[in-house]
Tab-separated table of C-alpha atoms in Angstrom:
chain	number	residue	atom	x	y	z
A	29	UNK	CA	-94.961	1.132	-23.492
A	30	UNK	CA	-94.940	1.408	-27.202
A	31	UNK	CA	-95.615	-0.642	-30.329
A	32	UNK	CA	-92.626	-1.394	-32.158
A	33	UNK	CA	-90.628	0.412	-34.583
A	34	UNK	CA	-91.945	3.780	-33.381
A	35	UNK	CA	-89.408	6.702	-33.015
A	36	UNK	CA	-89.873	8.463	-29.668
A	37	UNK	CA	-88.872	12.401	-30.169
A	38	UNK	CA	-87.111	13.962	-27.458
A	39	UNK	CA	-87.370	18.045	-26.751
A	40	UNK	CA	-86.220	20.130	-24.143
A	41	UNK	CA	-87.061	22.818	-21.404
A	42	UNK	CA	-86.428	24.814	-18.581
A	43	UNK	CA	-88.990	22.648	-16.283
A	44	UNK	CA	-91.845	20.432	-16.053
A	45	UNK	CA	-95.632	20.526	-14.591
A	46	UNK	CA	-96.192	17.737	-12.939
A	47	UNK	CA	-99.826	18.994	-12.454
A	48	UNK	CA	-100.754	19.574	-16.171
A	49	UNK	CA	-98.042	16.962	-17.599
A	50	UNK	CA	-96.447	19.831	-19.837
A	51	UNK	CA	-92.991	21.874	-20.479
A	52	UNK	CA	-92.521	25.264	-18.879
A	53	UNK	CA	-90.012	27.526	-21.355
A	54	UNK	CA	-89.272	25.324	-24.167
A	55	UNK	CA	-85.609	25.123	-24.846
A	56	UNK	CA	-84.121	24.523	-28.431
A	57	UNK	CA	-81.101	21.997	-28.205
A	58	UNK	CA	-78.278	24.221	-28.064
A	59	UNK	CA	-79.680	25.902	-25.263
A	60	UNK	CA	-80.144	22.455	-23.379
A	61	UNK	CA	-76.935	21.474	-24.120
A	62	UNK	CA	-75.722	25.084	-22.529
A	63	UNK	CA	-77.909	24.772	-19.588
A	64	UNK	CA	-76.048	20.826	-19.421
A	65	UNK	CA	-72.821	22.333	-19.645
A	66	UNK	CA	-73.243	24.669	-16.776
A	67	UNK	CA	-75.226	22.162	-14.352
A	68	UNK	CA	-78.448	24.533	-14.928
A	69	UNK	CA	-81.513	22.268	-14.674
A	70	UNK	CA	-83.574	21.264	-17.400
A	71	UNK	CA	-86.050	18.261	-18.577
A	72	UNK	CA	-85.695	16.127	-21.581
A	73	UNK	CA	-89.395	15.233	-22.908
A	74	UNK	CA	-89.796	11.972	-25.019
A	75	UNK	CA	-92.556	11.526	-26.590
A	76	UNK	CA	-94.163	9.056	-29.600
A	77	UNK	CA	-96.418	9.540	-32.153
A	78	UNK	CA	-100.121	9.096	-31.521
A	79	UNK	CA	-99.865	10.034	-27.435
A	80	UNK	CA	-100.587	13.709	-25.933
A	81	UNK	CA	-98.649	12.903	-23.664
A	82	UNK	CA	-95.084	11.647	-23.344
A	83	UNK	CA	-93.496	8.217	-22.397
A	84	UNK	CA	-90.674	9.845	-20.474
A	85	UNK	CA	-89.640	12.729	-18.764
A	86	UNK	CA	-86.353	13.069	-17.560
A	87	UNK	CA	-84.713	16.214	-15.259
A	88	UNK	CA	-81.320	16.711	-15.091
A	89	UNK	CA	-79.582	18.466	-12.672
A	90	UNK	CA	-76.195	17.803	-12.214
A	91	UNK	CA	-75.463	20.513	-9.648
A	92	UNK	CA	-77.422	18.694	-7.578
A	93	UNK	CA	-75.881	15.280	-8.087
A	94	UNK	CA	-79.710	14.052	-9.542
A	95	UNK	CA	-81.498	12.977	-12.282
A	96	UNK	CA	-84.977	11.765	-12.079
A	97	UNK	CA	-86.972	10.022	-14.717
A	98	UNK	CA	-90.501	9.930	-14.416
A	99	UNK	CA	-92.476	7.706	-16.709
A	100	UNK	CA	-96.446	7.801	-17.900
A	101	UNK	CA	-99.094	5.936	-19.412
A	102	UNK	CA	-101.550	6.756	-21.976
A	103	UNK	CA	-103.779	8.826	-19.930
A	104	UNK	CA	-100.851	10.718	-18.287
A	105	UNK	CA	-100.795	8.967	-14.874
A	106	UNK	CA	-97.326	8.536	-13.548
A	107	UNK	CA	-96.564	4.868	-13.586
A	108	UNK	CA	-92.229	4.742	-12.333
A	109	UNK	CA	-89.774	6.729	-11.139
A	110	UNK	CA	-86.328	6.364	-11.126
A	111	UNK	CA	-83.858	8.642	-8.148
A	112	UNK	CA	-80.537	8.737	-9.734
A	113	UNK	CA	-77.435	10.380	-7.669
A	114	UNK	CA	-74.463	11.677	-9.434
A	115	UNK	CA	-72.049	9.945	-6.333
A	116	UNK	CA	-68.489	9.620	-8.562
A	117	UNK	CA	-67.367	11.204	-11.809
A	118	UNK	CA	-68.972	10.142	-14.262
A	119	UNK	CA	-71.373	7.731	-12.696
A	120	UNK	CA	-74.745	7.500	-11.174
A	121	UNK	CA	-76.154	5.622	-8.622
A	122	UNK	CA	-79.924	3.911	-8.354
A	123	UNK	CA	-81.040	5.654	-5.295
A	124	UNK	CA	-84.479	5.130	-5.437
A	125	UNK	CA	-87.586	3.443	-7.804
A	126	UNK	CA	-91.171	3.262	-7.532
A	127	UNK	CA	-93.616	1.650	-9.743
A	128	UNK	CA	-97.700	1.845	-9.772
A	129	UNK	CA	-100.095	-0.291	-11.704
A	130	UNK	CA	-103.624	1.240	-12.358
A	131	UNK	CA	-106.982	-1.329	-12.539
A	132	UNK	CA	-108.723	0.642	-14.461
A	133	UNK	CA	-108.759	3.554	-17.085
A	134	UNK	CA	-110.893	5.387	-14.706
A	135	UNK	CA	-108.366	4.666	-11.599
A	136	UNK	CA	-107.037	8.054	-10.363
A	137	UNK	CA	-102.843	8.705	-10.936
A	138	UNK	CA	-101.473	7.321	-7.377
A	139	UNK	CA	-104.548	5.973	-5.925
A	140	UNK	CA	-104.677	5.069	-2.372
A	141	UNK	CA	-105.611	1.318	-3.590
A	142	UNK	CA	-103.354	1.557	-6.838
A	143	UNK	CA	-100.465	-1.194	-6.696
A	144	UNK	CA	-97.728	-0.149	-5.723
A	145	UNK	CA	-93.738	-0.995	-4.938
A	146	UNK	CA	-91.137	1.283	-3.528
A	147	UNK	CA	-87.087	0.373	-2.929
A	148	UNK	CA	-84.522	2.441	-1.253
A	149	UNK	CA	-81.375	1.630	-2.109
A	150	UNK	CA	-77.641	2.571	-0.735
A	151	UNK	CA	-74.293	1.919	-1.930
A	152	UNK	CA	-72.860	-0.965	-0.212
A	153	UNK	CA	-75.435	-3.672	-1.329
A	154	UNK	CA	-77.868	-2.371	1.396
A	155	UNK	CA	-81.451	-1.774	0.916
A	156	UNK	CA	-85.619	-2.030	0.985
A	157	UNK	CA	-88.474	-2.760	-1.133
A	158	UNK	CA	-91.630	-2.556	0.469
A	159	UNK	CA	-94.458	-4.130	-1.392
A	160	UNK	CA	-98.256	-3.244	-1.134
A	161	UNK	CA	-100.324	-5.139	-3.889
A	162	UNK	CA	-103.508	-3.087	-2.500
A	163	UNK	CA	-102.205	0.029	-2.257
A	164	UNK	CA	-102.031	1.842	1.156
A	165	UNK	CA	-104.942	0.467	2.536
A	166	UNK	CA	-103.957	-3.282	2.504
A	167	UNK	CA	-101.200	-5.212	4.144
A	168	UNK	CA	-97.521	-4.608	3.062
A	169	UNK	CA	-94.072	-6.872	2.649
A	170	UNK	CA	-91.266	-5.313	3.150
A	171	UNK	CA	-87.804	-7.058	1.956
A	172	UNK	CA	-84.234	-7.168	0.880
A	173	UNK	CA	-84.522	-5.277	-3.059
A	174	UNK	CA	-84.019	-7.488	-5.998
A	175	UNK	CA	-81.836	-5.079	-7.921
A	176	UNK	CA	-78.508	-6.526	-8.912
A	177	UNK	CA	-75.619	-4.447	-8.312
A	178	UNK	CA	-74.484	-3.929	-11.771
A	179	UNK	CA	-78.451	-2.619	-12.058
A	180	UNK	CA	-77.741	0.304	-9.415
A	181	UNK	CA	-75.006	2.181	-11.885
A	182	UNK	CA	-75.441	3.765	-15.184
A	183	UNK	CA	-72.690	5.885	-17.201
A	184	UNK	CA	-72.946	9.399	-16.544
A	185	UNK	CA	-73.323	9.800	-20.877
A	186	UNK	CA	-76.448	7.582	-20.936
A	187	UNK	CA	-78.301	10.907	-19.267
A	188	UNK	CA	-78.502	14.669	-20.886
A	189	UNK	CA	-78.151	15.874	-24.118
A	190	UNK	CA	-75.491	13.866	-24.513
A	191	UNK	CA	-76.976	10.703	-23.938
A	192	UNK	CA	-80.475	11.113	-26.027
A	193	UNK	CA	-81.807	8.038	-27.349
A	194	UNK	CA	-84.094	5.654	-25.972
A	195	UNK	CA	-86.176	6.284	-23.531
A	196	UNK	CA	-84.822	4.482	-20.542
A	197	UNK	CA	-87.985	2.479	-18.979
A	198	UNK	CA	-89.728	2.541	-22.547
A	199	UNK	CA	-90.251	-0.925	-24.558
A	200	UNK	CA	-85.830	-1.232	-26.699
A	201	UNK	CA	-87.526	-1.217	-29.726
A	202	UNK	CA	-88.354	2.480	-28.945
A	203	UNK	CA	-86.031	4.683	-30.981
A	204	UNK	CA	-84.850	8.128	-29.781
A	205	UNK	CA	-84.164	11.256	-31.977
A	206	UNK	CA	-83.830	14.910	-30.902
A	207	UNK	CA	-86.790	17.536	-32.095
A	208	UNK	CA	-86.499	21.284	-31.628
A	209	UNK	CA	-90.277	21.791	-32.093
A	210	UNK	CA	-91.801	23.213	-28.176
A	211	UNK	CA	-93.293	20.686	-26.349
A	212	UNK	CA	-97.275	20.701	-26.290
A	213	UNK	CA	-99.038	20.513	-22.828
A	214	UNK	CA	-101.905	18.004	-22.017
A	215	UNK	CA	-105.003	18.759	-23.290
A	216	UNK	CA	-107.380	17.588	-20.342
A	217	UNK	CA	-109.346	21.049	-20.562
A	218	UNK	CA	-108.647	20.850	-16.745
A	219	UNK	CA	-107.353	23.766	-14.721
A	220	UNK	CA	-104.459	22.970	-12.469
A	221	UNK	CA	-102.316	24.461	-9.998
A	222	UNK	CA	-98.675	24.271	-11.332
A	223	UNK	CA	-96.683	21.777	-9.675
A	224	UNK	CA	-92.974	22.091	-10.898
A	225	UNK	CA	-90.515	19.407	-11.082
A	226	UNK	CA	-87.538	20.140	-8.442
A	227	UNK	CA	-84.415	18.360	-7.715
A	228	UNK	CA	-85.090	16.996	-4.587
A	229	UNK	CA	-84.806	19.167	-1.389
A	230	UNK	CA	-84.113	17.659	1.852
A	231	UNK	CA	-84.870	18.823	4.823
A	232	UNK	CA	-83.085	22.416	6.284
A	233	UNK	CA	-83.296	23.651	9.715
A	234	UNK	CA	-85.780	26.439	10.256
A	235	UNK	CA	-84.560	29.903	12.402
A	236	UNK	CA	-82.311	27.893	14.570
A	237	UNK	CA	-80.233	31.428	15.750
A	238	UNK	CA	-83.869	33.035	16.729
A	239	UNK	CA	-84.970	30.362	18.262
A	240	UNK	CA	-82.262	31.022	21.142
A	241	UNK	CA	-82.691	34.414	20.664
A	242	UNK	CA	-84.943	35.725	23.855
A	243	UNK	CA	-88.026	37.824	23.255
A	244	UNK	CA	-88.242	36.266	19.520
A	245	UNK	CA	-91.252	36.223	18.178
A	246	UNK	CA	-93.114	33.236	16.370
A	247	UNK	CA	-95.536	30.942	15.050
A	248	UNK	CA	-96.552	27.188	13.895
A	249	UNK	CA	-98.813	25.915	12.203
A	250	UNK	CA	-100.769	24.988	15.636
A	251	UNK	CA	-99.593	28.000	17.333
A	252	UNK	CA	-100.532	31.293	16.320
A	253	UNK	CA	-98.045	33.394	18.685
A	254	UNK	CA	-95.496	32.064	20.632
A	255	UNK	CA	-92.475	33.975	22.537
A	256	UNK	CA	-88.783	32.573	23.033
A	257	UNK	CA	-89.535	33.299	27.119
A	258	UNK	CA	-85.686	32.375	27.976
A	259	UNK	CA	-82.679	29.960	27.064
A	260	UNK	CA	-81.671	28.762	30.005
A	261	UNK	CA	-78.433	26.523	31.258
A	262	UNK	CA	-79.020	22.868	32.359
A	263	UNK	CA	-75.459	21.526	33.209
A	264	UNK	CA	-71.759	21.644	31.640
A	265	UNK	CA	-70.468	18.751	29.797
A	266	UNK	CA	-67.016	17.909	30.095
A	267	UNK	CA	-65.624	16.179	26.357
A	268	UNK	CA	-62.277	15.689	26.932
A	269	UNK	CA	-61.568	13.652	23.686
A	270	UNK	CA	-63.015	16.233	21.460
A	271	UNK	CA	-65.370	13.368	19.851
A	272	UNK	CA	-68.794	14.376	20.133
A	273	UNK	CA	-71.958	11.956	20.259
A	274	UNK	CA	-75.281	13.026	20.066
A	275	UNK	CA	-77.761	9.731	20.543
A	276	UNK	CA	-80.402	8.326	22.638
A	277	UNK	CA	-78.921	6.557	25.575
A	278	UNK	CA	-81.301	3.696	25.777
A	279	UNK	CA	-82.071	2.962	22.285
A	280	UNK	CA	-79.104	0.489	21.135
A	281	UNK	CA	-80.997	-1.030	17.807
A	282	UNK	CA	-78.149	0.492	15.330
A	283	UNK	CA	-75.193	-1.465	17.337
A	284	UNK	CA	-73.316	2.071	18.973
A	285	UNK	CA	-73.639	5.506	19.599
A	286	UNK	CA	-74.249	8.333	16.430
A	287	UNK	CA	-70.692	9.914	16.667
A	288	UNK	CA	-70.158	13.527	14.542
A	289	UNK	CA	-67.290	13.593	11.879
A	290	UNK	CA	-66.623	17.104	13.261
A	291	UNK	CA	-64.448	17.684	15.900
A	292	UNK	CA	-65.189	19.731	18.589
A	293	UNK	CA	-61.808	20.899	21.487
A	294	UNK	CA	-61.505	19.039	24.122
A	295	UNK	CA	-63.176	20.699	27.056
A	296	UNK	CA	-66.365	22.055	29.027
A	297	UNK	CA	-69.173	23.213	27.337
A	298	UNK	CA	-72.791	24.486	28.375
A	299	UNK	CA	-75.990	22.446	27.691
A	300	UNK	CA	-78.480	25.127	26.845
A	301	UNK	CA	-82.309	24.675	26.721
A	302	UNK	CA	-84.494	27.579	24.483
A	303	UNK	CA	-88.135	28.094	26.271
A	304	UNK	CA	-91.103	28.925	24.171
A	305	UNK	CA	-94.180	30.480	25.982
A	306	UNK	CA	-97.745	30.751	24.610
A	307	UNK	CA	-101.309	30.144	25.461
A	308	UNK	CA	-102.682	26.803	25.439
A	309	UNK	CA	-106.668	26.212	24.952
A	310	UNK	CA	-108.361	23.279	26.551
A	311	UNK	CA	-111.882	23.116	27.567
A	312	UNK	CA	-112.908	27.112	26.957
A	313	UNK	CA	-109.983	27.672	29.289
A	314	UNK	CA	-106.797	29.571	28.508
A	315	UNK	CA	-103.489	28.160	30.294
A	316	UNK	CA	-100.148	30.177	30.039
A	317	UNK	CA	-97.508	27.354	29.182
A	318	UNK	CA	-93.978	26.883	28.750
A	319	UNK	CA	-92.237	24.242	26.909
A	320	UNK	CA	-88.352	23.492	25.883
A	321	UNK	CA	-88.425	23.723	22.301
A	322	UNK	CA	-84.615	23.223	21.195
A	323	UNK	CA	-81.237	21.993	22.824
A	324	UNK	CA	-77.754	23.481	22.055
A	325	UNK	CA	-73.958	22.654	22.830
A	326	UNK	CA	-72.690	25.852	23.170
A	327	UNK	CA	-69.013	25.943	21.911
A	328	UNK	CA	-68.312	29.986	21.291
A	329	UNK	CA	-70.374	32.896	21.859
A	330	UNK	CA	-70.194	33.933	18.416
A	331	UNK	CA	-73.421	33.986	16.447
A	332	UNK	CA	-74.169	31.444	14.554
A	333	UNK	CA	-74.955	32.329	10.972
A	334	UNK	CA	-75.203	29.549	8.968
A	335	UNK	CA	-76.381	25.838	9.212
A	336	UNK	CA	-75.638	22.779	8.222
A	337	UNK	CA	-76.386	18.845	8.784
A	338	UNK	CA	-74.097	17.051	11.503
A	339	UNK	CA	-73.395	14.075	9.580
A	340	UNK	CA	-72.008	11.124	10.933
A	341	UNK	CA	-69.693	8.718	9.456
A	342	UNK	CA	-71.037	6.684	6.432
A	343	UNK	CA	-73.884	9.431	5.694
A	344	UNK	CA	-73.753	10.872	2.614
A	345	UNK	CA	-76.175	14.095	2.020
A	346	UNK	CA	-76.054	13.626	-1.839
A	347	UNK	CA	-78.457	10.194	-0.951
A	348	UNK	CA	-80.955	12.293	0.832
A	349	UNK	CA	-84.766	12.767	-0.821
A	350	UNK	CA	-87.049	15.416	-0.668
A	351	UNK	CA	-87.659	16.334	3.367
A	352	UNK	CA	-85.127	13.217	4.642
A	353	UNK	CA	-82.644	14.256	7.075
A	354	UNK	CA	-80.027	12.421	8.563
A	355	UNK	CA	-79.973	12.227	12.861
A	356	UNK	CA	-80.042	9.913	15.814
A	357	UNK	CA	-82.964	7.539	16.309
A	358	UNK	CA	-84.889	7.144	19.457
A	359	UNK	CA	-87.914	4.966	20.770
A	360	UNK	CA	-87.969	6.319	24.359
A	361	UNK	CA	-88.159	10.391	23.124
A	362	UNK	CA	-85.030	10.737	24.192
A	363	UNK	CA	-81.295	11.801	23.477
A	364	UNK	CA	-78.165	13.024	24.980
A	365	UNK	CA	-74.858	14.635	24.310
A	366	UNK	CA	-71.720	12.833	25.403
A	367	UNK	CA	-68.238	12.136	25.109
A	368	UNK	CA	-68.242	9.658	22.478
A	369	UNK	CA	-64.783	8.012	23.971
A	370	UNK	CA	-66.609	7.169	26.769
A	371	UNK	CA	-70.180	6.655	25.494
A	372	UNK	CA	-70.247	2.854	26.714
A	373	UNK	CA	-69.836	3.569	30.027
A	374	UNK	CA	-72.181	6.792	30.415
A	375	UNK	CA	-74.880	5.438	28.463
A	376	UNK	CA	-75.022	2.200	30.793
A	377	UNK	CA	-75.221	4.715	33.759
A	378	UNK	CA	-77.750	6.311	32.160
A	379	UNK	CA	-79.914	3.305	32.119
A	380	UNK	CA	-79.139	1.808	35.106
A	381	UNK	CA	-80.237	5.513	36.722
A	382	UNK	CA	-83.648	5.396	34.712
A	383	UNK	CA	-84.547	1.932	34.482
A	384	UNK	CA	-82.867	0.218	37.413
A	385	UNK	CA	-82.814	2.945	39.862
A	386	UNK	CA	-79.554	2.889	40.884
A	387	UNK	CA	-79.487	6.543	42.190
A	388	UNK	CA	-76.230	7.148	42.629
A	389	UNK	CA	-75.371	6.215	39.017
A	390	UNK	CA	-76.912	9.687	37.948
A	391	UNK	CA	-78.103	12.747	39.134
A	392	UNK	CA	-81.018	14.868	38.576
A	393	UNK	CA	-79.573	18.736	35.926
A	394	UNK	CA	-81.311	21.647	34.707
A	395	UNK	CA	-84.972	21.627	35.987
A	396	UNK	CA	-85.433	17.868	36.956
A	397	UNK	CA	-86.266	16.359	34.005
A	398	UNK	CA	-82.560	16.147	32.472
A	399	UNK	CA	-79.952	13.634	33.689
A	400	UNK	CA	-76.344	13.500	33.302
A	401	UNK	CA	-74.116	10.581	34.183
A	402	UNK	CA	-70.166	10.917	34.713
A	403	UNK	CA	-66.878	8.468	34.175
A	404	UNK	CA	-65.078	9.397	36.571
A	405	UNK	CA	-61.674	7.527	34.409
A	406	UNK	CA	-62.046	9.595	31.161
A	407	UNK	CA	-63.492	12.873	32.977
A	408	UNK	CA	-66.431	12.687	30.394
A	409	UNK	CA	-70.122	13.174	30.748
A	410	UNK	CA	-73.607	12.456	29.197
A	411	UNK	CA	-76.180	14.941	29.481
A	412	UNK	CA	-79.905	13.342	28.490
A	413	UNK	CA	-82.625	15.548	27.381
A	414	UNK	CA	-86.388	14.878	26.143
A	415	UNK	CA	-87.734	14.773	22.493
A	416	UNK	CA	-91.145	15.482	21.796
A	417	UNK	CA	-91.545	11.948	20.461
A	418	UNK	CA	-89.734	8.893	18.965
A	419	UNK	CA	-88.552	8.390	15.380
A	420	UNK	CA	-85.199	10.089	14.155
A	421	UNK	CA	-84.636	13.743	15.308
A	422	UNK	CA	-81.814	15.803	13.429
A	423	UNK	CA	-78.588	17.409	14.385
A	424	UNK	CA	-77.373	21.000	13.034
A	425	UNK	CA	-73.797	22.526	13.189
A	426	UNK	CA	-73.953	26.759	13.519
A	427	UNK	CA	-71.030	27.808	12.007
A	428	UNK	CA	-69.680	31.522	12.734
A	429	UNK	CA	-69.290	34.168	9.768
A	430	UNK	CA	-65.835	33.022	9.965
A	431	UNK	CA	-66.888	29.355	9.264
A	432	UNK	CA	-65.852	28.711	12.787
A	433	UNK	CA	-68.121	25.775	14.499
A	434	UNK	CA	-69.722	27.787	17.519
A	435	UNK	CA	-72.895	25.304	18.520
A	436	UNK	CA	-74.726	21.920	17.527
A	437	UNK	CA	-78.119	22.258	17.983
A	438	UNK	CA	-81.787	19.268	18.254
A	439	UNK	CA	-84.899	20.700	18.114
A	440	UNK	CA	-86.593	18.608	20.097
A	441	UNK	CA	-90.419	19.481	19.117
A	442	UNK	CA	-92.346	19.571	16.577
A	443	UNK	CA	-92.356	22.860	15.330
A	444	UNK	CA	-94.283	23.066	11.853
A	445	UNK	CA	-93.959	25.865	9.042
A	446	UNK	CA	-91.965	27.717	12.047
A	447	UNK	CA	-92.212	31.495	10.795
A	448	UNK	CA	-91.140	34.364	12.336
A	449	UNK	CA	-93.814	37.223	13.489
């Protein structure tokens, strides 16, 4: 990235525009190293003579358990990233890397037929890289990574003020120093809409409590008024084991049922279903419709008041990027709650009820469309509802004011920028 010998100078900042390629709120060193000290997030700019713009930009954020690095070229077009996660004292882990390659000097920053290669990577040794030499309009290969284990860690004190020096994805010969002077923006004479830099954020759940709140209020993106018309019960479901699965009965691709870490008491809960009601235009004609929206295991009566993922054992929310969520998978748009002692057995009723037809394996809850299956042994059930689609559908735990778990709640449609009215 740089001819040798050249000393790349490294300043500081509250935050970075990845629109214009410049520092917002300059920092001096000290103040970086303050910022460092109390996990407040700030950028680390390196930069070389003879460029406008820098090699390197890195942001650290160690309340977040991240540090990213992006890296540019000559005419300010991102060209890597690295996703570091802060998962042990004093050690980060390679969560994620990309890398474009640009044709041309002309060839816009992340262009549709731009090279590119993206790996995920987990702890473990597990992993992706999917390869698309034309960009996203040509074929792709997707494949185990070729990172090398000891490649996925770096020491903690190679990041921050603490760490200055070279810049990490920069040619070695590439020499680090600090320099107090602000940072100077792009000069592209361009106006752009501020983008800035964030930690990533992963995906939250969106007015869960008023969404089984009757007479609520809302709208989507597609929707411009909608109307919470009822939650209504579709069956009990007995857990006697206190181990609580929430999966898709007939997709078996991971090897077993999505079990929670939390524990729920042992006993007999309600299976609740939220209604939304709004007008639906087809054809110059206006229908009145209804349609479940959301699911909930209903453990207390006691409002919930805050949220949180149901994670599941072996998921780690500190690996999550921007929007990811964890949840069960499904390619029938389905899922279910269940005793997860007992999953085996009720999820093979399930299936032969749906797909073989054995009728009396299963019976018909709620308004039709839901199906629960019993084991008669354990005293468990499986309670099957609809999703509005395949793919991987999250799982939230409402938690009381008193921290107390009180529901676990799928939305089961697609409800985008949910607001309420």
């Amino acid at each position: 990235m740089a001819d040798d010998g050249r000393t790349a100078l490294v300043s500081y900042a509250k935050g970075w525009d990845l629109s214009s390629c410049s520092a917002l709120e300059p920092l001096m060193r000290t103040e970086a190293e303050a910022r460092d000290r109390a996990e407040q997030p700030y950028v680390m700019v390196h930069r070389v003579p003879g460029r406008t713009v820098p090699v390197e930009v890195h942001l650290v954020a160690w309340a977040d358990h991240y540090v990213g690095v992006w890296a540019y070229d000559e005419r300010g077009r991102r060209t890597q990233e690295l996703d570091w996660r802060l998962l042990e004292p004093g050690s980060l882990f390679l969560r994620h890397r990309s890398e474009w390659r640009y044709e041309s000097q002309e060839q816009a920053e992340f262009a549709q037929d731009a090279w590119r290669t993206t790996t995920d990577l987990y702890p473990g040794g597990r992993g992706r890289t999917v390869s698309e030499p034309q960009g996203v309009l040509g074929p792709s290969r997707h494949g185990r990574p070729d990172v090398p284990e000891a490649e996925r860690r770096r020491d903690r004190a190679q990041f921050g003020v603490a760490g200055v020096g070279s810049p990490l994805l920069a040619a070695p010969s590439v020499r680090g120093r600090h320099a107090d002077a602000p940072v100077a923006p792009a000069a592209d004479g361009i106006p752009v809409t501020p983008s800035r830099w964030l930690p990533p954020r992963p995906t939250a759940p969106s007015h869960l409590s008023e969404l089984f709140r009757p007479g609520t209020r809302l709208a989507t993106k597609d929707e411009p008024e909608m109307t919470v018309a009822a939650v209504r019960e579709i069956a009990v479901l007995r857990v006697p084991s206190g181990r609580l699965a929430v999966d898709c009965p007939l997709t078996t691709d991971d090897g077993g049922q999505r079990e929670l870490l939390e524990r729920i008491p042992p006993g007999a809960y309600p299976v609740q279903e939220t209604v939304l009601s709004y007008e639906l235009e087809y054809d110059d004609e206006v229908f009145p419709t209804e349609e479940g929206a959301a699911v909930r295991l209903l453990i207390d009566t006691e409002p919930a008041v805050t949220w949180e993922p149901a994670l599941a054992e072996g998921e780690d929310p500190r690996l999550l990027r921007h929007h990811e969520a964890y949840g069960f998978a499904t390619d029938a748009a389905l899922g279910g709650f269940a005793d997860s002692a007992a999953w085996d057995v009720l999820a093979d009723k399930y299936r032969r009820y749906s797909m073989d037809g054995e009728e009396h394996a299963g019976e018909r809850v709620g308004d039709s469309y839901c199906v629960r299956t019993s084991d008669s042994a354990s005293g468990a059930d499986l309670i099957q509802f609809a999703t509005g689609g395949d793919g991987v559908w999250p799982v939230w735990l409402g938690r009381s004011a008193s921290g107390k778990l009180v529901s676990v709640v799928v939305v089961c449609v697609y409800l985008l920028d949910l607001r309420i009215l």
